[in-house]
């Protein structure tokens, strides 16, 4: 019996119609980002293992695919087994996001880049996830980043460009959720979480939408946050809004007023957008240093993208601090929601030809049609014409025309619309 042949777990093939939908979405995103002044770059799919495991990627570092060194000996294997350090056998790894490669890219090419660099990166990344619906081991990220701008203009440019891209894709009604790592630090400080446990505590709080306030409180208790009422405080935090500091004297003690005023200024600078304050928003990456944000949509129970400020990452590679801020669209989450739009797409036609039509005649017809702006495919006529037409319709073709030995030129073709 023949075996079923499938891609590796957590990775996918894309049929022509799926690929067309993805490329349409990517072209829209690229066009909007370019219009907002960003320039596209490309980085290698692999980086040095030491860079990928430098403590910048949070839990994603644990999901990085390692690439083994060449020429590994049995002694090397034995030493790695004895030490328990499997990474000693690797010198490279597949990138698990696009931010760490960007920081390395900037450190490498800083002399050739403008003082404020606006970058687009759209490319696949790899994580050793447990495959499940909506979670893959290979997926595309769509990132924009601004390096060298310390002020709020960076956040504003990123937010407005991202909202514009989603609207261009037809995803109206998006909301921006804002928070700041300084506010999260104030919350953890009010609970008495020691500094060395704060990143772990933030990872726990980031699970609030999955395990609820009681589940988060129970997990925090294992970190020593066993004060009574934490679950109730989490519920209050989740319900907080901009009115929380209407009277600064009555504002909660954990609120960092400087950070909150910065968030208010961001909100006021984008009056056309729906912007919510959410003190429970974490963003799980450990490299964020200030403002963090996500894009939410009322029709979906998950974010459509997120990002924030990461002012210390580039300095890890360059040896001096450089401000940086970035945003990533959750491409795999939105692409299946989109239909391929007709506007701007060339008419796609199929020439169904008899077997006795000379190849040269077919190519002449194709040349005429392509020159007029059409997309053209040849198909040999089969007994099951209906099945053939159903297949090319699924592939995104709009019309078909029969071609016989008597067909003289493209003007003599009789096109028939394919069913939508």
Short mmCIF file of C-alpha atoms in Angstrom, two decimals:
data_model
loop_
_atom_site.label_atom_id
_atom_site.label_comp_id
_atom_site.label_asym_id
_atom_site.label_seq_id
_atom_site.Cartn_x
_atom_site.Cartn_y
_atom_site.Cartn_z
CA UNK A 1 0.00 0.00 0.00
CA UNK A 2 1.33 3.44 -0.93
CA UNK A 3 2.19 5.66 2.02
CA UNK A 4 0.60 9.06 2.48
CA UNK A 5 3.20 11.71 1.67
CA UNK A 6 2.82 14.87 3.72
CA UNK A 7 4.96 17.89 4.65
CA UNK A 8 6.82 17.82 7.98
CA UNK A 9 4.56 18.33 10.98
CA UNK A 10 3.68 21.97 11.53
CA UNK A 11 4.66 22.95 7.99
CA UNK A 12 2.43 23.33 4.95
CA UNK A 13 2.23 23.22 1.19
CA UNK A 14 0.12 25.88 -0.56
CA UNK A 15 -1.98 25.14 -3.63
CA UNK A 16 -2.21 27.83 -6.32
CA UNK A 17 -5.40 29.46 -4.98
CA UNK A 18 -3.97 29.59 -1.45
CA UNK A 19 -0.69 30.97 -2.73
CA UNK A 20 -2.56 33.64 -4.70
CA UNK A 21 -4.43 34.73 -1.56
CA UNK A 22 -1.22 34.95 0.41
CA UNK A 23 0.66 36.86 -2.28
CA UNK A 24 -2.22 39.29 -2.67
CA UNK A 25 -2.20 40.02 1.05
CA UNK A 26 1.57 40.39 1.12
CA UNK A 27 1.54 42.78 -1.83
CA UNK A 28 -1.07 44.96 -0.11
CA UNK A 29 0.95 45.03 3.12
CA UNK A 30 4.19 45.81 1.28
CA UNK A 31 2.52 48.61 -0.67
CA UNK A 32 1.10 50.31 2.41
CA UNK A 33 4.33 50.05 4.37
CA UNK A 34 6.35 51.43 1.46
CA UNK A 35 3.90 54.33 1.14
CA UNK A 36 4.58 55.11 4.82
CA UNK A 37 8.31 55.44 4.16
CA UNK A 38 9.63 52.00 5.14
CA UNK A 39 12.30 50.16 3.12
CA UNK A 40 12.40 46.38 2.72
CA UNK A 41 15.47 44.38 3.71
CA UNK A 42 16.34 40.70 3.74
CA UNK A 43 18.36 38.75 6.28
CA UNK A 44 19.59 35.11 6.29
CA UNK A 45 17.26 32.40 7.53
CA UNK A 46 19.99 31.37 10.00
CA UNK A 47 21.90 33.33 12.63
CA UNK A 48 24.74 32.37 14.96
CA UNK A 49 23.41 30.17 17.73
CA UNK A 50 24.95 32.43 20.38
CA UNK A 51 22.91 35.39 19.08
CA UNK A 52 19.67 33.43 19.02
CA UNK A 53 20.27 32.33 22.62
CA UNK A 54 21.48 35.62 24.09
CA UNK A 55 18.49 36.01 26.42
CA UNK A 56 16.64 38.36 24.07
CA UNK A 57 13.90 36.08 22.75
CA UNK A 58 12.14 35.00 25.93
CA UNK A 59 10.50 31.58 25.72
CA UNK A 60 10.96 31.57 21.94
CA UNK A 61 14.64 30.79 22.48
CA UNK A 62 13.56 27.40 23.79
CA UNK A 63 11.73 26.80 20.50
CA UNK A 64 14.65 27.61 18.20
CA UNK A 65 15.73 24.94 15.72
CA UNK A 66 19.45 24.36 16.09
CA UNK A 67 21.75 23.52 13.16
CA UNK A 68 24.49 21.08 14.08
CA UNK A 69 28.15 21.84 13.47
CA UNK A 70 29.93 20.05 10.69
CA UNK A 71 32.38 17.33 11.62
CA UNK A 72 30.93 16.40 15.02
CA UNK A 73 32.83 13.49 16.54
CA UNK A 74 31.67 10.77 18.95
CA UNK A 75 33.70 12.56 21.64
CA UNK A 76 31.72 15.76 20.98
CA UNK A 77 28.46 13.82 21.35
CA UNK A 78 29.65 12.21 24.57
CA UNK A 79 30.74 15.58 26.01
CA UNK A 80 27.39 17.16 25.14
CA UNK A 81 25.51 14.25 26.71
CA UNK A 82 27.62 14.44 29.87
CA UNK A 83 27.19 18.19 30.24
CA UNK A 84 23.54 18.21 29.20
CA UNK A 85 24.31 21.10 26.84
CA UNK A 86 22.89 20.06 23.48
CA UNK A 87 23.55 23.53 22.07
CA UNK A 88 27.29 22.90 22.29
CA UNK A 89 26.79 20.79 19.15
CA UNK A 90 25.28 23.70 17.20
CA UNK A 91 26.85 26.82 15.77
CA UNK A 92 23.82 28.12 13.83
CA UNK A 93 20.05 28.15 14.25
CA UNK A 94 16.95 28.98 12.23
CA UNK A 95 15.58 32.41 13.17
CA UNK A 96 12.54 32.26 15.47
CA UNK A 97 11.57 35.88 14.80
CA UNK A 98 12.73 38.80 12.66
CA UNK A 99 13.67 41.21 15.44
CA UNK A 100 16.91 39.58 16.56
CA UNK A 101 18.14 39.34 12.93
CA UNK A 102 17.21 43.01 12.42
CA UNK A 103 19.27 44.08 15.43
CA UNK A 104 22.24 42.13 14.06
CA UNK A 105 21.62 43.59 10.56
CA UNK A 106 21.64 47.14 11.92
CA UNK A 107 24.85 46.54 13.87
CA UNK A 108 26.45 45.15 10.70
CA UNK A 109 25.34 47.90 8.28
CA UNK A 110 24.84 50.94 10.47
CA UNK A 111 27.33 53.07 8.51
CA UNK A 112 25.30 52.59 5.32
CA UNK A 113 21.90 53.33 6.90
CA UNK A 114 20.16 56.65 7.63
CA UNK A 115 20.15 58.03 11.21
CA UNK A 116 16.53 56.91 11.58
CA UNK A 117 16.06 53.62 9.74
CA UNK A 118 12.56 52.38 8.87
CA UNK A 119 12.70 48.70 7.92
CA UNK A 120 10.26 46.21 6.40
CA UNK A 121 10.91 42.51 6.86
CA UNK A 122 8.47 39.95 5.45
CA UNK A 123 9.80 36.41 5.66
CA UNK A 124 9.33 32.95 7.18
CA UNK A 125 10.49 32.08 10.69
CA UNK A 126 10.71 28.72 12.45
CA UNK A 127 9.78 27.59 15.94
CA UNK A 128 9.64 24.06 17.37
CA UNK A 129 6.02 24.54 18.41
CA UNK A 130 3.59 21.78 19.27
CA UNK A 131 1.57 21.89 16.02
CA UNK A 132 -2.11 22.73 16.41
CA UNK A 133 -4.77 24.81 14.71
CA UNK A 134 -3.36 28.25 13.98
CA UNK A 135 0.10 27.37 15.33
CA UNK A 136 2.78 26.21 12.91
CA UNK A 137 6.49 25.42 12.95
CA UNK A 138 7.08 27.54 9.87
CA UNK A 139 5.13 30.75 9.37
CA UNK A 140 5.47 34.19 7.83
CA UNK A 141 5.99 37.35 9.87
CA UNK A 142 5.36 40.86 8.53
CA UNK A 143 7.47 43.31 10.54
CA UNK A 144 8.09 47.01 10.42
CA UNK A 145 10.67 48.57 12.73
CA UNK A 146 12.10 52.02 13.36
CA UNK A 147 15.65 52.22 14.70
CA UNK A 148 17.18 55.49 15.89
CA UNK A 149 14.01 57.35 16.93
CA UNK A 150 13.73 57.71 20.71
CA UNK A 151 10.54 59.79 20.77
CA UNK A 152 6.87 58.78 20.40
CA UNK A 153 6.95 59.46 16.66
CA UNK A 154 8.23 55.90 16.18
CA UNK A 155 5.23 54.35 17.94
CA UNK A 156 2.84 56.63 16.05
CA UNK A 157 4.31 55.77 12.66
CA UNK A 158 4.19 52.06 13.40
CA UNK A 159 0.60 52.16 14.65
CA UNK A 160 -0.77 54.26 11.81
CA UNK A 161 1.02 52.21 9.12
CA UNK A 162 -0.23 48.94 10.63
CA UNK A 163 -3.83 50.13 10.94
CA UNK A 164 -3.66 51.39 7.35
CA UNK A 165 -2.38 47.99 6.15
CA UNK A 166 -5.18 46.11 7.90
CA UNK A 167 -7.79 48.51 6.52
CA UNK A 168 -6.35 48.07 3.01
CA UNK A 169 -6.83 44.32 3.49
CA UNK A 170 -10.49 44.93 4.34
CA UNK A 171 -10.18 44.42 8.11
CA UNK A 172 -11.95 47.55 9.34
CA UNK A 173 -12.93 48.11 12.97
CA UNK A 174 -9.55 47.30 14.53
CA UNK A 175 -8.72 48.54 18.03
CA UNK A 176 -5.30 49.35 19.48
CA UNK A 177 -4.48 48.06 22.98
CA UNK A 178 -1.73 50.03 24.73
CA UNK A 179 0.38 49.45 27.80
CA UNK A 180 3.90 50.18 29.04
CA UNK A 181 6.45 47.91 30.69
CA UNK A 182 6.92 50.57 33.38
CA UNK A 183 3.28 50.14 34.38
CA UNK A 184 3.70 46.38 34.54
CA UNK A 185 6.77 46.89 36.72
CA UNK A 186 4.66 49.01 39.06
CA UNK A 187 2.04 46.27 39.33
CA UNK A 188 4.65 43.61 40.10
CA UNK A 189 6.31 45.93 42.60
CA UNK A 190 3.01 46.43 44.42
CA UNK A 191 2.76 42.65 44.76
CA UNK A 192 6.30 42.34 46.07
CA UNK A 193 7.61 40.23 43.17
CA UNK A 194 11.43 40.17 43.39
CA UNK A 195 13.37 41.42 40.39
CA UNK A 196 14.74 37.99 39.47
CA UNK A 197 11.22 36.56 39.14
CA UNK A 198 9.56 39.42 37.27
CA UNK A 199 9.99 38.05 33.77
CA UNK A 200 8.48 34.75 34.86
CA UNK A 201 5.62 36.61 36.52
CA UNK A 202 4.96 38.56 33.32
CA UNK A 203 4.85 35.33 31.32
CA UNK A 204 2.19 34.12 33.76
CA UNK A 205 0.13 37.32 33.51
CA UNK A 206 0.31 36.99 29.72
CA UNK A 207 -1.82 33.83 30.10
CA UNK A 208 -4.73 35.81 31.58
CA UNK A 209 -6.99 35.33 28.54
CA UNK A 210 -6.27 31.57 28.53
CA UNK A 211 -6.42 30.51 32.20
CA UNK A 212 -8.33 33.41 33.74
CA UNK A 213 -7.61 35.47 36.89
CA UNK A 214 -7.85 32.49 39.25
CA UNK A 215 -5.44 30.42 37.15
CA UNK A 216 -2.97 33.30 36.93
CA UNK A 217 -3.22 33.93 40.68
CA UNK A 218 -2.55 30.24 41.40
CA UNK A 219 0.50 30.24 39.14
CA UNK A 220 1.79 33.49 40.66
CA UNK A 221 1.50 31.89 44.07
CA UNK A 222 4.18 29.38 43.04
CA UNK A 223 6.47 32.41 42.51
CA UNK A 224 5.76 33.68 46.01
CA UNK A 225 2.90 36.06 45.14
CA UNK A 226 0.51 34.47 47.63
CA UNK A 227 -1.14 37.61 49.00
CA UNK A 228 -4.94 37.35 49.18
CA UNK A 229 -7.05 39.07 46.56
CA UNK A 230 -4.64 38.83 43.60
CA UNK A 231 -7.35 37.26 41.40
CA UNK A 232 -9.72 40.13 42.23
CA UNK A 233 -6.97 42.65 41.50
CA UNK A 234 -6.41 41.00 38.13
CA UNK A 235 -10.11 41.35 37.33
CA UNK A 236 -9.93 45.05 38.21
CA UNK A 237 -6.84 45.47 36.05
CA UNK A 238 -8.56 43.78 33.11
CA UNK A 239 -11.48 46.20 33.44
CA UNK A 240 -9.30 49.35 33.75
CA UNK A 241 -9.60 52.11 31.15
CA UNK A 242 -8.41 55.66 30.53
CA UNK A 243 -10.44 56.98 33.47
CA UNK A 244 -8.13 55.23 35.92
CA UNK A 245 -6.07 58.43 36.33
CA UNK A 246 -8.80 61.02 35.85
CA UNK A 247 -7.92 62.11 39.39
CA UNK A 248 -4.20 61.49 39.86
CA UNK A 249 -4.52 61.71 43.63
CA UNK A 250 -6.98 58.80 43.57
CA UNK A 251 -5.10 56.72 41.00
CA UNK A 252 -3.88 53.29 42.14
CA UNK A 253 -0.44 53.21 43.71
CA UNK A 254 0.97 50.85 41.07
CA UNK A 255 0.34 53.28 38.20
CA UNK A 256 3.47 54.86 36.73
CA UNK A 257 2.17 58.34 35.95
CA UNK A 258 4.92 59.26 33.49
CA UNK A 259 4.27 56.12 31.47
CA UNK A 260 0.52 56.67 31.57
CA UNK A 261 0.86 60.27 30.37
CA UNK A 262 2.98 58.99 27.46
CA UNK A 263 0.21 56.54 26.55
CA UNK A 264 -2.42 59.29 26.72
CA UNK A 265 -0.30 61.39 24.37
CA UNK A 266 -0.16 58.49 21.90
CA UNK A 267 -3.92 58.05 22.09
CA UNK A 268 -4.53 61.75 21.49
CA UNK A 269 -2.16 61.78 18.49
CA UNK A 270 -4.28 59.21 16.59
CA UNK A 271 -7.82 60.58 17.07
CA UNK A 272 -9.17 58.53 14.19
CA UNK A 273 -8.25 55.21 15.81
CA UNK A 274 -9.93 53.27 18.62
CA UNK A 275 -7.28 53.08 21.36
CA UNK A 276 -7.74 51.20 24.66
CA UNK A 277 -5.59 51.23 27.79
CA UNK A 278 -4.96 47.69 29.04
CA UNK A 279 -2.61 47.34 32.04
CA UNK A 280 -2.72 43.52 31.68
CA UNK A 281 -1.18 43.61 28.18
CA UNK A 282 2.26 42.01 28.49
CA UNK A 283 3.70 40.92 25.12
CA UNK A 284 5.77 37.91 26.13
CA UNK A 285 9.12 38.88 24.63
CA UNK A 286 11.65 39.79 27.28
CA UNK A 287 13.33 42.49 25.19
CA UNK A 288 10.54 45.09 25.44
CA UNK A 289 11.51 48.15 27.49
CA UNK A 290 8.64 50.66 27.25
CA UNK A 291 5.47 51.03 25.20
CA UNK A 292 3.82 47.79 24.06
CA UNK A 293 0.77 47.45 21.86
CA UNK A 294 -1.50 45.00 20.10
CA UNK A 295 -4.15 45.23 17.42
CA UNK A 296 -7.48 43.62 18.34
CA UNK A 297 -10.66 43.12 16.31
CA UNK A 298 -14.14 42.57 17.78
CA UNK A 299 -14.82 39.63 15.45
CA UNK A 300 -11.75 37.64 16.48
CA UNK A 301 -10.70 36.28 19.84
CA UNK A 302 -7.01 36.87 19.20
CA UNK A 303 -4.72 39.77 18.37
CA UNK A 304 -3.94 40.57 14.75
CA UNK A 305 -0.45 41.80 15.58
CA UNK A 306 1.65 43.43 18.21
CA UNK A 307 4.94 45.02 19.11
CA UNK A 308 6.64 47.61 21.24
CA UNK A 309 9.80 49.45 22.13
CA UNK A 310 13.03 47.49 22.63
CA UNK A 311 15.72 50.09 23.29
CA UNK A 312 18.40 47.75 24.65
CA UNK A 313 18.57 45.03 21.99
CA UNK A 314 20.68 46.74 19.32
CA UNK A 315 23.16 47.78 22.00
CA UNK A 316 23.80 44.10 22.78
CA UNK A 317 25.31 43.76 19.30
CA UNK A 318 26.68 47.26 18.73
CA UNK A 319 28.14 48.12 22.13
CA UNK A 320 26.12 51.34 22.44
CA UNK A 321 22.45 52.00 23.05
CA UNK A 322 20.23 52.68 20.04
CA UNK A 323 16.47 53.27 20.44
CA UNK A 324 14.24 50.86 18.54
CA UNK A 325 10.56 50.07 18.18
CA UNK A 326 8.74 47.50 16.06
CA UNK A 327 5.41 46.00 15.05
CA UNK A 328 4.57 42.57 13.61
CA UNK A 329 1.33 41.62 11.86
CA UNK A 330 0.06 38.12 12.62
CA UNK A 331 0.00 37.18 8.96
CA UNK A 332 -1.07 33.55 9.35
CA UNK A 333 -3.98 34.65 11.51
CA UNK A 334 -5.41 37.07 8.99
CA UNK A 335 -4.60 35.58 5.59
CA UNK A 336 -7.30 32.89 5.72
CA UNK A 337 -9.89 35.59 6.45
CA UNK A 338 -9.18 37.35 3.19
CA UNK A 339 -10.50 36.82 -0.30
CA UNK A 340 -8.47 37.60 -3.38
CA UNK A 341 -9.85 40.90 -4.65
CA UNK A 342 -10.49 41.40 -8.33
CA UNK A 343 -9.35 45.00 -8.57
CA UNK A 344 -5.89 45.33 -10.02
CA UNK A 345 -5.72 41.63 -10.93
CA UNK A 346 -5.25 40.77 -14.63
CA UNK A 347 -7.98 38.77 -16.31
CA UNK A 348 -7.07 35.08 -16.12
CA UNK A 349 -8.14 32.91 -19.06
CA UNK A 350 -7.74 29.28 -20.07
CA UNK A 351 -7.32 28.17 -23.68
CA UNK A 352 -8.83 24.68 -23.99
CA UNK A 353 -7.25 23.34 -27.17
CA UNK A 354 -7.77 20.31 -29.35
CA UNK A 355 -4.88 17.90 -29.67
CA UNK A 356 -4.33 18.72 -33.33
CA UNK A 357 -3.62 22.43 -32.75
CA UNK A 358 0.00 23.16 -33.60
CA UNK A 359 2.16 24.36 -30.69
CA UNK A 360 3.29 27.38 -32.70
CA UNK A 361 -0.34 28.47 -33.20
CA UNK A 362 -0.99 28.15 -29.48
CA UNK A 363 2.05 30.22 -28.59
CA UNK A 364 1.02 32.93 -31.05
CA UNK A 365 -2.41 33.15 -29.39
CA UNK A 366 -0.81 33.27 -25.96
CA UNK A 367 1.58 36.01 -27.07
CA UNK A 368 -1.34 38.19 -28.22
CA UNK A 369 -3.33 37.70 -25.02
CA UNK A 370 -0.37 38.22 -22.68
CA UNK A 371 0.54 41.39 -24.55
CA UNK A 372 -3.00 42.67 -23.88
CA UNK A 373 -2.50 42.17 -20.13
CA UNK A 374 -4.11 38.78 -19.58
CA UNK A 375 -2.89 35.75 -17.66
CA UNK A 376 -3.08 32.69 -19.90
CA UNK A 377 -2.97 28.94 -19.34
CA UNK A 378 -3.19 26.08 -21.87
CA UNK A 379 -5.31 22.99 -21.14
CA UNK A 380 -5.86 20.05 -23.46
CA UNK A 381 -9.53 19.29 -24.08
CA UNK A 382 -10.66 16.20 -22.16
CA UNK A 383 -13.82 14.11 -22.22
CA UNK A 384 -14.67 15.45 -18.75
CA UNK A 385 -14.76 19.12 -19.73
CA UNK A 386 -16.85 20.02 -16.68
CA UNK A 387 -14.22 18.63 -14.33
CA UNK A 388 -11.49 20.53 -16.15
CA UNK A 389 -13.42 23.81 -15.89
CA UNK A 390 -14.18 23.26 -12.20
CA UNK A 391 -10.47 22.75 -11.55
CA UNK A 392 -9.31 25.90 -13.33
CA UNK A 393 -12.10 27.88 -11.65
CA UNK A 394 -10.75 26.76 -8.28
CA UNK A 395 -7.31 27.92 -9.45
CA UNK A 396 -8.65 31.45 -9.90
CA UNK A 397 -9.31 31.67 -13.64
CA UNK A 398 -12.12 33.88 -14.90
CA UNK A 399 -12.93 32.62 -18.42
CA UNK A 400 -12.11 29.99 -21.00
CA UNK A 401 -12.15 29.68 -24.76
CA UNK A 402 -12.01 26.65 -27.05
CA UNK A 403 -9.15 26.52 -29.54
CA UNK A 404 -9.38 24.38 -32.69
CA UNK A 405 -7.21 23.98 -35.77
CA UNK A 406 -9.49 26.57 -37.44
CA UNK A 407 -8.79 29.27 -34.84
CA UNK A 408 -6.94 32.03 -36.65
CA UNK A 409 -6.04 34.66 -34.04
CA UNK A 410 -6.94 35.95 -30.58
CA UNK A 411 -9.76 38.10 -31.97
CA UNK A 412 -11.58 34.96 -33.12
CA UNK A 413 -11.63 33.40 -29.64
CA UNK A 414 -15.02 33.14 -27.95
CA UNK A 415 -14.49 33.53 -24.20
CA UNK A 416 -17.03 32.07 -21.79
CA UNK A 417 -17.15 33.14 -18.16
CA UNK A 418 -16.32 30.55 -15.52
CA UNK A 419 -18.67 30.21 -12.58
CA UNK A 420 -17.54 32.10 -9.46
#
